């Protein structure tokens, strides 16, 4: 009975941490990380500031938890693209990642603008790990496509992976600037075929 109670408390703590992370994400989408305080997070959740610090030692720890949450979501997207055709898997990954950003528009701003300039080395390293891991997965799919003769043998898969990520960032920026006029999901479906026909085209 005592073990069950401890487990319930632990799970409750994990759920509360998750809520704080979601609150931080929502507030950052509206204000940016610099203007979000722990008091803002507490107020949005109907908690005291002290309750926030029972789960996180500092504001940086909250942002680090946000970055870890992003890492887990990206890993989930990567894990969901199993496909025998590497080019189809690449398209699935592109649409999954742009769909994720459409749902959580604060993510690109957090990773590529606000938090990457943090003085906290752990936050920077965590973001770098997400980016390099994502690019490696993309490069791996391109390498498979090259081995199957689906793309030009001289293709630089690492440069093409960088371009792949750049397209996602570009669509996120346009969605932030133009809103529904350039919805990221609709634009992604138009952009990816251009990537295939241009970057992945066989050498003549």
Short mmCIF file of N, CA, C and O in Angstrom, two decimals, residues 83-191:
data_model
loop_
_atom_site.label_atom_id
_atom_site.label_comp_id
_atom_site.label_asym_id
_atom_site.label_seq_id
_atom_site.Cartn_x
_atom_site.Cartn_y
_atom_site.Cartn_z
N UNK A 83 9.34 2.86 -43.21
CA UNK A 83 8.86 2.66 -44.57
C UNK A 83 9.98 2.01 -45.36
O UNK A 83 11.15 2.39 -45.23
N UNK A 84 9.63 1.05 -46.21
CA UNK A 84 10.65 0.38 -47.00
C UNK A 84 11.31 1.28 -48.02
O UNK A 84 12.44 1.02 -48.45
N UNK A 85 10.64 2.35 -48.41
CA UNK A 85 11.17 3.29 -49.40
C UNK A 85 11.74 4.49 -48.65
O UNK A 85 11.00 5.24 -48.01
N UNK A 86 13.07 4.74 -48.70
CA UNK A 86 13.65 5.85 -47.94
C UNK A 86 13.14 7.22 -48.37
O UNK A 86 13.07 8.14 -47.54
N UNK A 87 12.77 7.39 -49.63
CA UNK A 87 12.26 8.68 -50.07
C UNK A 87 10.85 8.93 -49.54
O UNK A 87 10.50 10.06 -49.17
N UNK A 88 10.06 7.88 -49.48
CA UNK A 88 8.73 8.02 -48.87
C UNK A 88 8.87 8.28 -47.37
O UNK A 88 8.11 9.07 -46.80
N UNK A 89 9.83 7.61 -46.75
CA UNK A 89 10.08 7.85 -45.32
C UNK A 89 10.52 9.29 -45.10
O UNK A 89 10.13 9.93 -44.11
N UNK A 90 11.30 9.82 -46.01
CA UNK A 90 11.76 11.21 -45.92
C UNK A 90 10.58 12.17 -45.99
O UNK A 90 10.50 13.15 -45.24
N UNK A 91 9.66 11.88 -46.89
CA UNK A 91 8.46 12.73 -47.01
C UNK A 91 7.61 12.66 -45.75
O UNK A 91 7.12 13.68 -45.25
N UNK A 92 7.45 11.44 -45.21
CA UNK A 92 6.68 11.29 -43.98
C UNK A 92 7.30 12.09 -42.84
O UNK A 92 6.60 12.72 -42.06
N UNK A 93 8.63 12.05 -42.76
CA UNK A 93 9.32 12.79 -41.71
C UNK A 93 9.13 14.29 -41.89
O UNK A 93 8.90 15.02 -40.91
N UNK A 94 9.21 14.75 -43.13
CA UNK A 94 9.03 16.18 -43.41
C UNK A 94 7.64 16.64 -43.00
O UNK A 94 7.48 17.68 -42.33
N UNK A 95 6.63 15.87 -43.36
CA UNK A 95 5.25 16.24 -43.04
C UNK A 95 4.97 16.11 -41.54
O UNK A 95 4.23 16.91 -40.97
N UNK A 96 5.59 15.10 -40.90
CA UNK A 96 5.41 14.94 -39.46
C UNK A 96 6.03 16.11 -38.70
O UNK A 96 5.44 16.64 -37.75
N UNK A 97 7.21 16.52 -39.13
CA UNK A 97 7.90 17.60 -38.42
C UNK A 97 7.23 18.95 -38.66
O UNK A 97 7.10 19.75 -37.73
N UNK A 98 6.79 19.22 -39.88
CA UNK A 98 6.08 20.48 -40.13
C UNK A 98 4.73 20.48 -39.44
O UNK A 98 4.27 21.52 -38.96
N UNK A 99 4.09 19.31 -39.33
CA UNK A 99 2.84 19.21 -38.59
C UNK A 99 3.03 19.49 -37.11
O UNK A 99 2.20 20.15 -36.47
N UNK A 100 4.14 19.00 -36.57
CA UNK A 100 4.48 19.25 -35.17
C UNK A 100 4.67 20.75 -34.92
O UNK A 100 4.17 21.31 -33.94
N UNK A 101 5.36 21.42 -35.83
CA UNK A 101 5.61 22.86 -35.68
C UNK A 101 4.31 23.65 -35.85
O UNK A 101 4.10 24.66 -35.18
N UNK A 102 3.44 23.17 -36.73
CA UNK A 102 2.14 23.84 -36.89
C UNK A 102 1.35 23.78 -35.59
O UNK A 102 0.64 24.72 -35.22
N UNK A 103 1.48 22.66 -34.88
CA UNK A 103 0.76 22.49 -33.61
C UNK A 103 1.41 23.27 -32.48
O UNK A 103 0.74 23.78 -31.59
N UNK A 104 2.76 23.37 -32.53
CA UNK A 104 3.51 24.06 -31.48
C UNK A 104 4.41 25.12 -32.13
O UNK A 104 5.62 24.91 -32.28
N UNK A 105 3.83 26.24 -32.55
CA UNK A 105 4.61 27.25 -33.28
C UNK A 105 5.73 27.89 -32.48
O UNK A 105 6.61 28.54 -33.06
N UNK A 106 5.74 27.72 -31.18
CA UNK A 106 6.81 28.30 -30.37
C UNK A 106 8.12 27.54 -30.52
O UNK A 106 9.19 28.08 -30.22
N UNK A 107 8.06 26.31 -30.99
CA UNK A 107 9.25 25.45 -31.02
C UNK A 107 10.40 26.03 -31.84
O UNK A 107 11.54 26.11 -31.34
N UNK A 108 10.19 26.47 -33.09
CA UNK A 108 11.32 27.03 -33.85
C UNK A 108 11.92 28.27 -33.19
O UNK A 108 13.14 28.44 -33.18
N UNK A 109 11.06 29.12 -32.65
CA UNK A 109 11.56 30.32 -31.98
C UNK A 109 12.40 29.96 -30.76
O UNK A 109 13.46 30.54 -30.53
N UNK A 110 11.93 28.99 -30.00
CA UNK A 110 12.67 28.57 -28.82
C UNK A 110 14.04 28.00 -29.19
O UNK A 110 15.05 28.35 -28.59
N UNK A 111 14.06 27.12 -30.18
CA UNK A 111 15.30 26.42 -30.51
C UNK A 111 16.29 27.27 -31.28
O UNK A 111 17.50 27.20 -31.03
N UNK A 112 15.81 28.05 -32.24
CA UNK A 112 16.72 28.71 -33.16
C UNK A 112 16.89 30.21 -32.91
O UNK A 112 17.70 30.85 -33.58
N UNK A 113 16.14 30.74 -31.97
CA UNK A 113 16.28 32.17 -31.66
C UNK A 113 16.53 32.40 -30.18
O UNK A 113 17.59 32.87 -29.78
N UNK A 114 15.56 32.06 -29.36
CA UNK A 114 15.62 32.41 -27.94
C UNK A 114 16.64 31.58 -27.15
O UNK A 114 17.59 32.12 -26.58
N UNK A 115 16.45 30.27 -27.14
CA UNK A 115 17.24 29.44 -26.24
C UNK A 115 18.64 29.13 -26.75
O UNK A 115 19.54 28.85 -25.96
N UNK A 116 18.85 29.18 -28.07
CA UNK A 116 20.19 28.88 -28.58
C UNK A 116 21.19 29.95 -28.15
O UNK A 116 22.40 29.73 -28.14
N UNK A 117 20.69 31.13 -27.76
CA UNK A 117 21.57 32.20 -27.29
C UNK A 117 21.66 32.23 -25.76
O UNK A 117 22.20 33.17 -25.18
N UNK A 118 21.13 31.20 -25.12
CA UNK A 118 21.18 31.13 -23.66
C UNK A 118 22.62 31.01 -23.17
O UNK A 118 23.50 30.45 -23.86
N UNK A 119 22.88 31.54 -21.99
CA UNK A 119 24.20 31.38 -21.37
C UNK A 119 24.37 30.00 -20.75
O UNK A 119 25.46 29.66 -20.28
N UNK A 120 23.30 29.24 -20.73
CA UNK A 120 23.33 27.91 -20.13
C UNK A 120 23.86 26.90 -21.14
O UNK A 120 23.22 26.61 -22.16
N UNK A 121 25.04 26.35 -20.87
CA UNK A 121 25.70 25.43 -21.81
C UNK A 121 24.87 24.16 -22.01
O UNK A 121 24.84 23.60 -23.12
N UNK A 122 24.19 23.69 -20.97
CA UNK A 122 23.40 22.47 -21.09
C UNK A 122 22.25 22.64 -22.08
O UNK A 122 21.94 21.72 -22.85
N UNK A 123 21.62 23.82 -22.07
CA UNK A 123 20.53 24.09 -23.00
C UNK A 123 21.06 24.10 -24.43
O UNK A 123 20.48 23.50 -25.34
N UNK A 124 22.19 24.79 -24.65
CA UNK A 124 22.77 24.84 -25.99
C UNK A 124 23.13 23.45 -26.50
O UNK A 124 22.84 23.10 -27.65
N UNK A 125 23.76 22.66 -25.65
CA UNK A 125 24.16 21.32 -26.05
C UNK A 125 22.95 20.44 -26.37
O UNK A 125 22.98 19.64 -27.31
N UNK A 126 21.89 20.61 -25.59
CA UNK A 126 20.67 19.83 -25.83
C UNK A 126 20.06 20.18 -27.18
O UNK A 126 19.63 19.29 -27.94
N UNK A 127 20.04 21.46 -27.52
CA UNK A 127 19.50 21.89 -28.81
C UNK A 127 20.38 21.39 -29.95
O UNK A 127 19.88 20.88 -30.97
N UNK A 128 21.69 21.51 -29.79
CA UNK A 128 22.60 21.00 -30.80
C UNK A 128 22.40 19.50 -31.02
O UNK A 128 22.46 19.01 -32.16
N UNK A 129 22.15 18.78 -29.93
CA UNK A 129 21.92 17.34 -30.04
C UNK A 129 20.67 17.01 -30.84
O UNK A 129 20.66 16.06 -31.63
N UNK A 130 19.61 17.79 -30.64
CA UNK A 130 18.38 17.57 -31.40
C UNK A 130 18.64 17.80 -32.89
O UNK A 130 18.25 16.99 -33.74
N UNK A 131 19.31 18.90 -33.21
CA UNK A 131 19.55 19.26 -34.61
C UNK A 131 20.44 18.22 -35.28
O UNK A 131 20.14 17.74 -36.39
N UNK A 132 21.57 17.88 -34.65
CA UNK A 132 22.49 16.93 -35.28
C UNK A 132 21.85 15.54 -35.40
O UNK A 132 22.05 14.86 -36.41
N UNK A 133 21.08 15.13 -34.40
CA UNK A 133 20.40 13.84 -34.48
C UNK A 133 19.39 13.80 -35.61
O UNK A 133 19.29 12.80 -36.34
N UNK A 134 18.65 14.90 -35.78
CA UNK A 134 17.66 14.98 -36.85
C UNK A 134 18.35 14.95 -38.22
O UNK A 134 17.95 14.22 -39.13
N UNK A 135 19.41 15.74 -38.36
CA UNK A 135 20.13 15.77 -39.63
C UNK A 135 20.75 14.42 -39.96
O UNK A 135 20.77 14.00 -41.12
N UNK A 136 21.26 13.73 -38.95
CA UNK A 136 21.84 12.41 -39.18
C UNK A 136 20.80 11.42 -39.68
O UNK A 136 21.08 10.58 -40.53
N UNK A 137 19.58 11.51 -39.12
CA UNK A 137 18.51 10.62 -39.57
C UNK A 137 18.15 10.91 -41.02
O UNK A 137 17.98 9.98 -41.83
N UNK A 138 18.06 12.19 -41.37
CA UNK A 138 17.75 12.57 -42.75
C UNK A 138 18.87 12.10 -43.68
O UNK A 138 18.63 11.52 -44.74
N UNK A 139 20.13 12.36 -43.29
CA UNK A 139 21.27 11.94 -44.10
C UNK A 139 21.28 10.42 -44.28
O UNK A 139 21.63 9.91 -45.36
N UNK A 140 20.88 9.70 -43.23
CA UNK A 140 20.83 8.24 -43.33
C UNK A 140 19.82 7.77 -44.36
O UNK A 140 20.08 6.82 -45.12
N UNK A 141 18.66 8.41 -44.40
CA UNK A 141 17.65 8.06 -45.39
C UNK A 141 18.14 8.39 -46.80
O UNK A 141 17.93 7.61 -47.75
N UNK A 142 18.81 9.52 -46.94
CA UNK A 142 19.36 9.89 -48.25
C UNK A 142 20.45 8.91 -48.68
O UNK A 142 20.57 8.57 -49.86
N UNK A 143 21.23 8.44 -47.72
CA UNK A 143 22.28 7.46 -48.02
C UNK A 143 21.66 6.16 -48.51
O UNK A 143 22.16 5.53 -49.46
N UNK A 144 20.56 5.76 -47.86
CA UNK A 144 19.87 4.55 -48.31
C UNK A 144 19.35 4.72 -49.73
O UNK A 144 19.45 3.80 -50.55
N UNK A 145 18.79 5.92 -50.01
CA UNK A 145 18.28 6.18 -51.35
C UNK A 145 19.40 6.14 -52.38
O UNK A 145 19.23 5.64 -53.50
N UNK A 146 20.57 6.64 -52.00
CA UNK A 146 21.73 6.62 -52.89
C UNK A 146 22.18 5.17 -53.16
O UNK A 146 22.48 4.81 -54.32
N UNK A 147 22.21 4.36 -52.13
CA UNK A 147 22.62 2.96 -52.28
C UNK A 147 21.67 2.19 -53.18
O UNK A 147 22.08 1.23 -53.85
N UNK A 148 20.41 2.60 -53.22
CA UNK A 148 19.41 1.94 -54.07
C UNK A 148 19.37 2.53 -55.47
O UNK A 148 18.56 2.10 -56.29
N UNK A 149 20.19 3.53 -55.71
CA UNK A 149 20.20 4.17 -57.01
C UNK A 149 19.03 5.10 -57.26
O UNK A 149 18.71 5.44 -58.40
N UNK A 150 18.37 5.52 -56.19
CA UNK A 150 17.19 6.39 -56.33
C UNK A 150 17.56 7.86 -56.50
O UNK A 150 16.73 8.66 -56.92
N UNK A 151 18.80 8.21 -56.15
CA UNK A 151 19.26 9.59 -56.29
C UNK A 151 20.65 9.57 -56.93
O UNK A 151 21.29 8.52 -57.05
N UNK A 152 21.10 10.74 -57.31
CA UNK A 152 22.40 10.83 -57.96
C UNK A 152 23.51 10.32 -57.05
O UNK A 152 23.53 10.63 -55.86
N UNK A 153 24.45 9.54 -57.58
CA UNK A 153 25.51 8.98 -56.74
C UNK A 153 26.42 10.04 -56.13
O UNK A 153 27.06 9.79 -55.11
N UNK A 154 26.48 11.21 -56.74
CA UNK A 154 27.35 12.27 -56.21
C UNK A 154 26.64 13.15 -55.17
O UNK A 154 27.21 14.13 -54.67
N UNK A 155 25.41 12.81 -54.82
CA UNK A 155 24.67 13.62 -53.84
C UNK A 155 25.43 13.70 -52.51
O UNK A 155 25.87 12.68 -51.97
N UNK A 156 25.59 14.89 -51.99
CA UNK A 156 26.15 15.10 -50.65
C UNK A 156 24.98 15.03 -49.67
O UNK A 156 24.23 15.99 -49.50
N UNK A 157 24.81 13.88 -49.03
CA UNK A 157 23.63 13.69 -48.18
C UNK A 157 23.61 14.60 -46.97
O UNK A 157 22.54 14.97 -46.48
N UNK A 158 24.79 15.00 -46.48
CA UNK A 158 24.82 15.88 -45.31
C UNK A 158 24.38 17.30 -45.69
O UNK A 158 23.64 17.95 -44.95
N UNK A 159 24.82 17.77 -46.86
CA UNK A 159 24.38 19.08 -47.34
C UNK A 159 22.88 19.06 -47.63
O UNK A 159 22.15 20.01 -47.32
N UNK A 160 22.41 17.96 -48.20
CA UNK A 160 20.98 17.84 -48.51
C UNK A 160 20.15 17.76 -47.23
O UNK A 160 19.02 18.25 -47.17
N UNK A 161 20.72 17.16 -46.17
CA UNK A 161 20.03 17.10 -44.88
C UNK A 161 19.93 18.49 -44.28
O UNK A 161 18.92 18.85 -43.66
N UNK A 162 21.00 19.28 -44.43
CA UNK A 162 20.98 20.66 -43.94
C UNK A 162 19.90 21.47 -44.65
O UNK A 162 19.17 22.25 -44.03
N UNK A 163 19.79 21.27 -45.96
CA UNK A 163 18.75 21.95 -46.73
C UNK A 163 17.37 21.51 -46.29
O UNK A 163 16.44 22.33 -46.20
N UNK A 164 17.21 20.24 -46.01
CA UNK A 164 15.95 19.68 -45.52
C UNK A 164 15.50 20.41 -44.26
O UNK A 164 14.35 20.86 -44.15
N UNK A 165 16.42 20.54 -43.31
CA UNK A 165 16.10 21.26 -42.07
C UNK A 165 15.84 22.73 -42.34
O UNK A 165 14.93 23.33 -41.75
N UNK A 166 16.62 23.32 -43.26
CA UNK A 166 16.42 24.73 -43.61
C UNK A 166 15.04 24.99 -44.19
O UNK A 166 14.45 26.05 -43.95
N UNK A 167 14.51 24.04 -44.96
CA UNK A 167 13.16 24.21 -45.50
C UNK A 167 12.13 24.28 -44.38
O UNK A 167 11.21 25.09 -44.41
N UNK A 168 12.30 23.41 -43.39
CA UNK A 168 11.36 23.41 -42.26
C UNK A 168 11.43 24.74 -41.51
O UNK A 168 10.40 25.33 -41.17
N UNK A 169 12.66 25.21 -41.28
CA UNK A 169 12.82 26.50 -40.60
C UNK A 169 12.19 27.63 -41.42
O UNK A 169 11.52 28.51 -40.87
N UNK A 170 12.41 27.61 -42.73
CA UNK A 170 11.86 28.65 -43.59
C UNK A 170 10.34 28.67 -43.57
O UNK A 170 9.72 29.75 -43.52
N UNK A 171 9.74 27.50 -43.62
CA UNK A 171 8.27 27.42 -43.56
C UNK A 171 7.75 27.92 -42.22
O UNK A 171 6.71 28.58 -42.16
N UNK A 172 8.48 27.63 -41.16
CA UNK A 172 8.07 28.09 -39.82
C UNK A 172 8.13 29.60 -39.74
O UNK A 172 7.23 30.24 -39.17
N UNK A 173 9.17 30.21 -40.32
CA UNK A 173 9.30 31.67 -40.31
C UNK A 173 8.15 32.30 -41.10
O UNK A 173 7.53 33.28 -40.65
N UNK A 174 7.86 31.75 -42.27
CA UNK A 174 6.77 32.31 -43.09
C UNK A 174 5.43 32.18 -42.40
O UNK A 174 4.60 33.09 -42.46
N UNK A 175 5.20 31.04 -41.74
CA UNK A 175 3.94 30.85 -41.02
C UNK A 175 3.80 31.87 -39.90
O UNK A 175 2.72 32.40 -39.65
N UNK A 176 4.92 32.17 -39.23
CA UNK A 176 4.90 33.16 -38.15
C UNK A 176 4.62 34.55 -38.70
O UNK A 176 3.93 35.36 -38.07
N UNK A 177 5.14 34.85 -39.88
CA UNK A 177 4.97 36.17 -40.48
C UNK A 177 3.59 36.38 -41.07
O UNK A 177 2.98 37.43 -40.91
N UNK A 178 3.09 35.35 -41.77
CA UNK A 178 1.86 35.52 -42.56
C UNK A 178 0.66 34.78 -42.00
O UNK A 178 -0.45 34.89 -42.53
N UNK A 179 0.87 33.99 -40.95
CA UNK A 179 -0.25 33.28 -40.34
C UNK A 179 -0.94 32.34 -41.30
O UNK A 179 -0.29 31.61 -42.06
N UNK A 180 -2.27 32.35 -41.29
CA UNK A 180 -3.06 31.44 -42.11
C UNK A 180 -2.86 31.61 -43.59
O UNK A 180 -3.18 30.70 -44.37
N UNK A 181 -2.32 32.76 -44.03
CA UNK A 181 -2.09 32.96 -45.46
C UNK A 181 -1.02 32.02 -45.99
O UNK A 181 -0.99 31.73 -47.18
N UNK A 182 -0.13 31.59 -45.12
CA UNK A 182 0.91 30.64 -45.50
C UNK A 182 1.00 29.54 -44.43
O UNK A 182 2.02 29.37 -43.79
N UNK A 183 -0.09 28.84 -44.27
CA UNK A 183 -0.15 27.77 -43.27
C UNK A 183 0.92 26.73 -43.57
O UNK A 183 1.06 26.29 -44.72
N UNK A 184 1.65 26.35 -42.56
CA UNK A 184 2.83 25.51 -42.75
C UNK A 184 2.48 24.14 -43.34
O UNK A 184 3.21 23.62 -44.20
N UNK A 185 1.37 23.55 -42.92
CA UNK A 185 1.01 22.22 -43.42
C UNK A 185 0.74 22.25 -44.92
O UNK A 185 1.20 21.37 -45.67
N UNK A 186 -0.01 23.26 -45.38
CA UNK A 186 -0.32 23.37 -46.81
C UNK A 186 0.93 23.67 -47.62
O UNK A 186 1.14 23.10 -48.70
N UNK A 187 1.79 24.55 -47.12
CA UNK A 187 3.02 24.90 -47.83
C UNK A 187 3.97 23.71 -47.89
O UNK A 187 4.67 23.52 -48.89
N UNK A 188 4.01 22.92 -46.83
CA UNK A 188 4.92 21.77 -46.80
C UNK A 188 4.62 20.79 -47.93
O UNK A 188 5.53 20.23 -48.54
N UNK A 189 3.34 20.57 -48.22
CA UNK A 189 2.95 19.64 -49.28
C UNK A 189 3.37 20.15 -50.65
O UNK A 189 3.58 19.36 -51.58
N UNK A 190 3.49 21.47 -50.79
CA UNK A 190 3.93 22.05 -52.07
C UNK A 190 5.45 22.07 -52.20
O UNK A 190 5.99 21.90 -53.28
N UNK A 191 6.11 22.27 -51.09
CA UNK A 191 7.57 22.43 -51.11
C UNK A 191 8.30 21.11 -51.26
O UNK A 191 9.30 21.03 -51.99
#
